[in-house]
Amino acid sequence: MTAPRRRPVLNAPLGPEGRKRLADKIAGIHERGEAARAKLAEKTGKPAGRADIGRIAREANKPDALEKQIAKAEKNAVHLANLGNRADAARAERTAAELRGKLTRRQRGEALQRERETGRASRLDRFALLVKRSDVLTQEHYLIADRWLAALDAAADGEMARPVSPEAPLPEDAEGALPPPSGPAIFLSGPSVLDRWNKAVPVEAVTSGRRRVPLTFDPKRVKVVRRAPVQGPVQGVQAVAHERRDRASRLMELFVSGISTAGHPGWCVPVAIRVILKNECMTDAFVALGVTYGERNRIQAQTAMAAGLEALAPAVNKSGA
């Protein structure tokens, strides 16, 4: 019977320098492993560790579901074309084209969202630097300012859909005011009413028999599939724009009242607005407003910013949004 196989043992002495090189190599391997696990945890949002590292890596490298559908539709189109089924192959190609358009729109929206986030972060870079150097302002104040700026951006996005004066009617004696409709024009509606009215046949010509009323084509309304019922009242574009604008105005009022209620002087409000919303450094804001830039005024301005942002906190957090 053969003897059991022994485990090989390194008998050659390494020496102090060899052992040091081996220890450094092992330490480098451990450091790279820890950095890779930390990077993977940051990417996936999972806690860093060795448990289930294979599953987390598979989830991180998992292909997108929409891309899988596109690849499947393209493969199906090629297979059907090879079989000679041109109709189904064309249908599969149209499905793949629709999925590619959907993926493009989603990627464009994600890129636009990232661009907005980057732009908003760059608009607060001076305030972020002030927070790092300040003994009064904290990271929580920076987060409140970020949410406030997001609310202002949402209100600005709705300005294009918001009318100039939503409830102010046009005076009757104003210049360019159209007279009230009368006669058959009362029953006309739509964007092409004016063109139809200019090209209409005069009533006198019809009653005298010289002309006949032309035949009109009135297409029926195309029925559309109704969406699922939503909870609560349905708001239009203008209503949402009004709501966003009103919320932005309320936030500004809360910020100003928070500073004034704390007993700070009036120059603290424009300084805070210039630093937080207009991305100006505090020195330039003081110089532009003609306020003396000293240690006392600088600390008072930072305290006023903190008071105004703390007054905004209940209104801009997720529970009060």
Coordinates of C-alpha atoms in Angstrom, one line a residue:
M1 CA 0.0 0.0 0.0
T2 CA 1.3 3.4 -1.0
A3 CA 2.0 6.0 1.6
P4 CA -0.4 8.9 1.9
R5 CA 0.5 12.0 -0.1
R6 CA 2.1 14.7 2.0
R7 CA 1.4 18.4 1.7
P8 CA 4.4 20.2 0.2
V9 CA 6.2 22.4 2.6
L10 CA 8.5 25.3 1.7
N11 CA 11.7 24.5 3.5
A12 CA 13.9 27.2 1.9
P13 CA 14.6 30.0 4.3
L14 CA 13.2 33.4 3.0
G15 CA 15.3 35.6 5.2
P16 CA 14.1 39.0 6.6
E17 CA 13.9 40.7 3.2
G18 CA 12.1 37.9 1.6
R19 CA 9.6 37.7 4.4
K20 CA 9.1 41.5 4.2
R21 CA 8.4 41.3 0.4
L22 CA 6.0 38.4 0.9
A23 CA 4.2 40.3 3.7
D24 CA 3.9 43.4 1.5
K25 CA 2.6 41.4 -1.4
I26 CA -0.1 39.8 0.8
A27 CA -1.0 43.2 2.3
G28 CA -1.4 44.6 -1.2
I29 CA -3.7 41.8 -2.2
H30 CA -5.9 42.4 0.9
E31 CA -6.0 46.2 0.2
R32 CA -7.1 45.7 -3.4
G33 CA -9.7 43.2 -2.2
E34 CA -11.1 45.7 0.4
A35 CA -11.1 48.5 -2.2
A36 CA -13.0 46.3 -4.7
R37 CA -15.6 45.3 -2.1
A38 CA -16.0 48.9 -1.0
K39 CA -16.5 50.0 -4.7
L40 CA -19.0 47.2 -5.3
A41 CA -20.9 48.2 -2.1
E42 CA -21.0 51.8 -3.2
K43 CA -22.3 50.8 -6.7
T44 CA -25.0 48.4 -5.5
G45 CA -26.0 50.1 -2.2
K46 CA -25.3 46.9 -0.2
P47 CA -23.1 46.7 2.9
A48 CA -19.5 45.9 2.2
G49 CA -18.5 42.4 3.2
R50 CA -17.5 39.0 2.0
A51 CA -20.9 37.4 2.4
D52 CA -22.8 36.7 -0.9
I53 CA -20.1 38.6 -2.8
G54 CA -20.8 36.4 -5.9
R55 CA -24.5 37.2 -5.8
I56 CA -23.9 40.9 -5.4
A57 CA -21.4 40.9 -8.3
R58 CA -23.9 39.1 -10.5
E59 CA -26.6 41.6 -9.7
A60 CA -24.2 44.5 -10.4
N61 CA -23.3 43.0 -13.8
K62 CA -26.9 41.9 -14.6
P63 CA -28.0 43.2 -18.1
D64 CA -30.9 45.5 -18.4
A65 CA -34.3 43.9 -19.0
L66 CA -35.1 46.2 -21.9
E67 CA -31.9 45.4 -23.6
K68 CA -32.6 41.7 -23.3
Q69 CA -36.0 42.2 -24.9
I70 CA -34.4 44.1 -27.8
A71 CA -31.8 41.4 -28.3
K72 CA -34.5 38.7 -28.2
A73 CA -36.7 40.6 -30.7
E74 CA -33.7 41.1 -33.1
K75 CA -32.7 37.5 -32.9
N76 CA -36.4 36.4 -33.5
A77 CA -36.5 38.7 -36.6
V78 CA -33.4 37.1 -38.0
H79 CA -34.7 33.6 -37.3
L80 CA -38.0 34.3 -39.0
A81 CA -36.4 35.9 -42.0
N82 CA -34.2 32.8 -42.4
L83 CA -37.3 30.7 -42.3
G84 CA -38.9 32.8 -45.0
N85 CA -41.7 34.2 -42.8
R86 CA -41.3 37.9 -44.0
A87 CA -44.5 39.1 -42.3
D88 CA -43.6 37.9 -38.8
A89 CA -40.0 39.0 -39.3
A90 CA -41.1 42.6 -40.2
R91 CA -43.4 42.6 -37.1
A92 CA -40.5 41.5 -34.9
E93 CA -38.3 44.2 -36.4
R94 CA -41.0 46.8 -35.6
T95 CA -41.1 45.5 -32.1
A96 CA -37.3 45.8 -31.8
A97 CA -37.4 49.4 -33.2
E98 CA -40.1 50.4 -30.7
L99 CA -38.1 48.9 -27.8
R100 CA -35.0 50.7 -29.0
G101 CA -36.9 54.0 -29.1
K102 CA -38.2 53.3 -25.6
L103 CA -34.7 52.6 -24.4
T104 CA -33.4 55.8 -26.0
R105 CA -36.1 57.9 -24.4
R106 CA -35.3 56.4 -21.0
Q107 CA -31.6 57.0 -21.4
R108 CA -32.2 60.6 -22.5
G109 CA -34.4 61.2 -19.5
E110 CA -31.8 59.7 -17.1
A111 CA -29.1 61.8 -18.7
L112 CA -31.2 64.9 -18.4
Q113 CA -31.9 64.1 -14.7
R114 CA -28.2 63.6 -14.1
E115 CA -27.5 66.9 -15.8
R116 CA -30.0 68.7 -13.6
E117 CA -28.6 67.2 -10.5
T118 CA -25.0 68.1 -11.5
G119 CA -26.2 71.7 -12.4
R120 CA -27.9 72.1 -9.1
A121 CA -24.9 70.8 -7.2
S122 CA -22.6 73.2 -9.1
R123 CA -25.0 76.1 -8.2
L124 CA -24.4 75.2 -4.5
D125 CA -20.6 74.7 -4.6
R126 CA -19.8 78.1 -3.0
F127 CA -22.4 77.4 -0.3
A128 CA -20.9 73.9 0.2
L129 CA -17.5 75.5 0.7
L130 CA -18.9 77.9 3.2
V131 CA -20.5 75.0 5.1
K132 CA -17.2 73.2 5.3
R133 CA -15.5 76.3 6.7
S134 CA -18.3 77.5 9.0
D135 CA -18.8 76.7 12.7
V136 CA -22.5 77.5 12.5
L137 CA -23.7 75.8 9.3
T138 CA -23.8 72.0 9.0
Q139 CA -24.4 69.4 6.3
E140 CA -28.1 69.4 7.2
H141 CA -28.3 73.0 6.2
Y142 CA -26.8 72.1 2.9
L143 CA -29.3 69.4 2.3
I144 CA -32.2 71.8 3.1
A145 CA -30.7 74.3 0.6
D146 CA -30.5 71.6 -2.0
R147 CA -34.2 70.7 -1.6
W148 CA -35.1 74.3 -1.6
L149 CA -33.3 74.8 -4.9
A150 CA -35.0 71.7 -6.3
A151 CA -38.4 73.2 -5.5
L152 CA -37.4 76.5 -7.2
D153 CA -36.2 74.5 -10.3
A154 CA -39.6 72.7 -10.4
A155 CA -41.4 76.0 -10.2
A156 CA -39.2 77.5 -13.0
D157 CA -39.9 74.4 -15.2
G158 CA -43.6 75.2 -14.9
E159 CA -43.3 78.8 -15.9
M160 CA -43.7 78.0 -19.6
A161 CA -47.0 76.4 -19.0
R162 CA -48.2 79.1 -16.6
P163 CA -50.3 82.0 -18.0
V164 CA -49.3 85.5 -17.3
S165 CA -52.5 86.4 -15.4
P166 CA -54.6 83.2 -14.7
E167 CA -57.8 84.8 -13.4
A168 CA -57.6 88.4 -14.7
P169 CA -60.1 88.8 -17.6
L170 CA -59.3 91.0 -20.5
P171 CA -61.1 94.4 -20.2
E172 CA -63.7 95.1 -22.8
D173 CA -62.3 98.5 -23.7
A174 CA -58.7 97.3 -24.1
E175 CA -56.9 97.6 -27.3
G176 CA -57.0 94.5 -29.5
A177 CA -60.0 93.1 -27.5
L178 CA -62.2 91.0 -29.7
P179 CA -65.9 91.7 -29.7
P180 CA -68.2 89.0 -28.3
P181 CA -69.3 86.4 -30.8
S182 CA -72.7 86.7 -32.2
G183 CA -74.9 84.9 -34.7
P184 CA -73.6 81.5 -36.0
A185 CA -70.2 82.2 -34.6
I186 CA -71.5 81.4 -31.1
F187 CA -71.7 77.7 -32.1
L188 CA -68.2 77.6 -33.6
S189 CA -65.2 76.4 -31.6
G190 CA -61.7 75.3 -32.2
P191 CA -58.4 76.8 -33.5
S192 CA -59.5 77.1 -37.1
V193 CA -62.7 79.0 -36.4
L194 CA -61.3 82.3 -37.9
D195 CA -60.3 80.6 -41.1
R196 CA -63.6 78.9 -41.5
W197 CA -65.5 82.2 -40.8
N198 CA -63.5 84.1 -43.4
K199 CA -64.2 81.5 -46.0
A200 CA -67.9 81.1 -45.2
V201 CA -70.6 81.7 -47.7
P202 CA -72.6 84.9 -47.0
V203 CA -76.1 84.3 -45.8
E204 CA -77.6 86.8 -48.4
A205 CA -76.0 84.8 -51.2
V206 CA -77.6 81.5 -49.9
T207 CA -81.1 83.0 -49.4
S208 CA -81.1 84.7 -52.8
G209 CA -80.2 81.4 -54.5
R210 CA -77.0 82.6 -56.1
R211 CA -74.8 80.2 -54.0
R212 CA -75.3 77.0 -52.1
V213 CA -74.0 76.0 -48.7
P214 CA -70.9 73.9 -49.2
L215 CA -70.8 70.4 -47.9
T216 CA -68.8 70.1 -44.7
F217 CA -66.9 67.2 -43.4
D218 CA -67.2 66.8 -39.6
P219 CA -65.1 63.8 -38.5
K220 CA -66.2 62.0 -35.4
R221 CA -63.9 62.0 -32.4
V222 CA -61.6 59.0 -32.3
K223 CA -62.2 56.9 -29.2
V224 CA -59.1 56.4 -27.0
V225 CA -58.4 53.9 -24.4
R226 CA -59.1 55.3 -20.9
R227 CA -56.4 55.2 -18.4
A228 CA -56.8 53.7 -15.0
P229 CA -58.5 55.9 -12.5
V230 CA -56.2 58.0 -10.4
Q231 CA -56.5 58.7 -6.7
G232 CA -57.7 62.2 -5.9
P233 CA -58.6 65.1 -8.3
V234 CA -56.9 65.3 -11.7
Q235 CA -54.9 68.4 -12.1
G236 CA -54.0 70.1 -15.4
V237 CA -50.7 71.5 -16.5
Q238 CA -51.6 75.0 -15.5
A239 CA -52.9 73.9 -12.1
V240 CA -49.6 72.0 -11.4
A241 CA -47.6 75.1 -12.5
H242 CA -49.6 77.3 -10.2
E243 CA -49.1 74.9 -7.3
R244 CA -45.4 74.7 -7.8
R245 CA -45.1 78.5 -8.1
D246 CA -47.2 79.0 -5.0
R247 CA -45.0 76.5 -3.1
A248 CA -41.9 78.4 -4.2
S249 CA -43.3 81.6 -3.0
R250 CA -44.3 80.1 0.3
L251 CA -40.8 78.7 0.8
M252 CA -39.3 82.2 0.1
E253 CA -41.7 83.7 2.7
L254 CA -40.7 81.1 5.2
F255 CA -37.0 81.7 4.7
V256 CA -37.4 85.5 5.1
S257 CA -39.7 85.2 8.1
G258 CA -37.3 82.7 9.8
I259 CA -34.5 85.3 9.5
S260 CA -36.6 88.2 10.6
T261 CA -38.2 86.3 13.5
A262 CA -34.8 85.4 14.9
G263 CA -34.0 89.2 15.2
H264 CA -31.4 89.5 12.5
P265 CA -31.0 92.9 10.6
G266 CA -32.5 93.4 7.2
W267 CA -29.3 93.1 5.2
C268 CA -29.0 89.4 6.2
V269 CA -31.8 88.4 3.9
P270 CA -30.3 89.6 0.6
V271 CA -26.8 88.3 1.6
A272 CA -28.3 84.9 2.3
I273 CA -30.2 84.8 -1.0
R274 CA -27.1 85.9 -2.9
V275 CA -24.9 83.2 -1.3
I276 CA -27.4 80.3 -1.4
L277 CA -29.5 80.9 -4.5
K278 CA -27.1 83.0 -6.7
N279 CA -23.9 81.1 -5.8
E280 CA -22.0 84.1 -4.7
C281 CA -19.2 84.1 -2.2
M282 CA -19.9 86.0 1.0
T283 CA -17.3 88.7 0.3
D284 CA -18.8 89.6 -3.0
A285 CA -22.3 89.7 -1.4
F286 CA -21.2 92.1 1.3
V287 CA -19.4 94.3 -1.2
A288 CA -22.4 94.4 -3.6
L289 CA -24.8 95.4 -0.8
G290 CA -22.4 97.9 0.8
V291 CA -22.2 96.0 4.1
T292 CA -19.0 96.0 6.1
Y293 CA -17.3 92.7 5.9
G294 CA -16.1 91.9 9.4
E295 CA -15.9 88.9 11.7
R296 CA -19.1 89.9 13.6
N297 CA -21.1 90.5 10.4
R298 CA -19.8 87.3 8.9
I299 CA -20.9 85.2 11.9
Q300 CA -24.3 87.0 12.0
A301 CA -24.9 86.3 8.3
Q302 CA -24.1 82.6 8.8
T303 CA -26.4 82.5 11.8
A304 CA -29.2 84.1 9.8
M305 CA -28.7 81.5 7.0
A306 CA -29.0 78.8 9.5
A307 CA -32.2 80.3 11.0
G308 CA -33.8 80.7 7.6
L309 CA -32.9 77.2 6.5
E310 CA -34.2 75.7 9.7
A311 CA -37.5 77.5 9.2
L312 CA -37.6 75.8 5.7
A313 CA -36.9 72.3 7.1
P314 CA -40.5 71.2 7.8
A315 CA -41.6 72.4 4.3
V316 CA -38.9 70.9 2.1
N317 CA -38.4 67.5 3.7
K318 CA -40.1 64.5 2.2
S319 CA -42.8 64.3 4.8
G320 CA -43.9 67.9 4.2
A321 CA -43.3 68.1 0.5

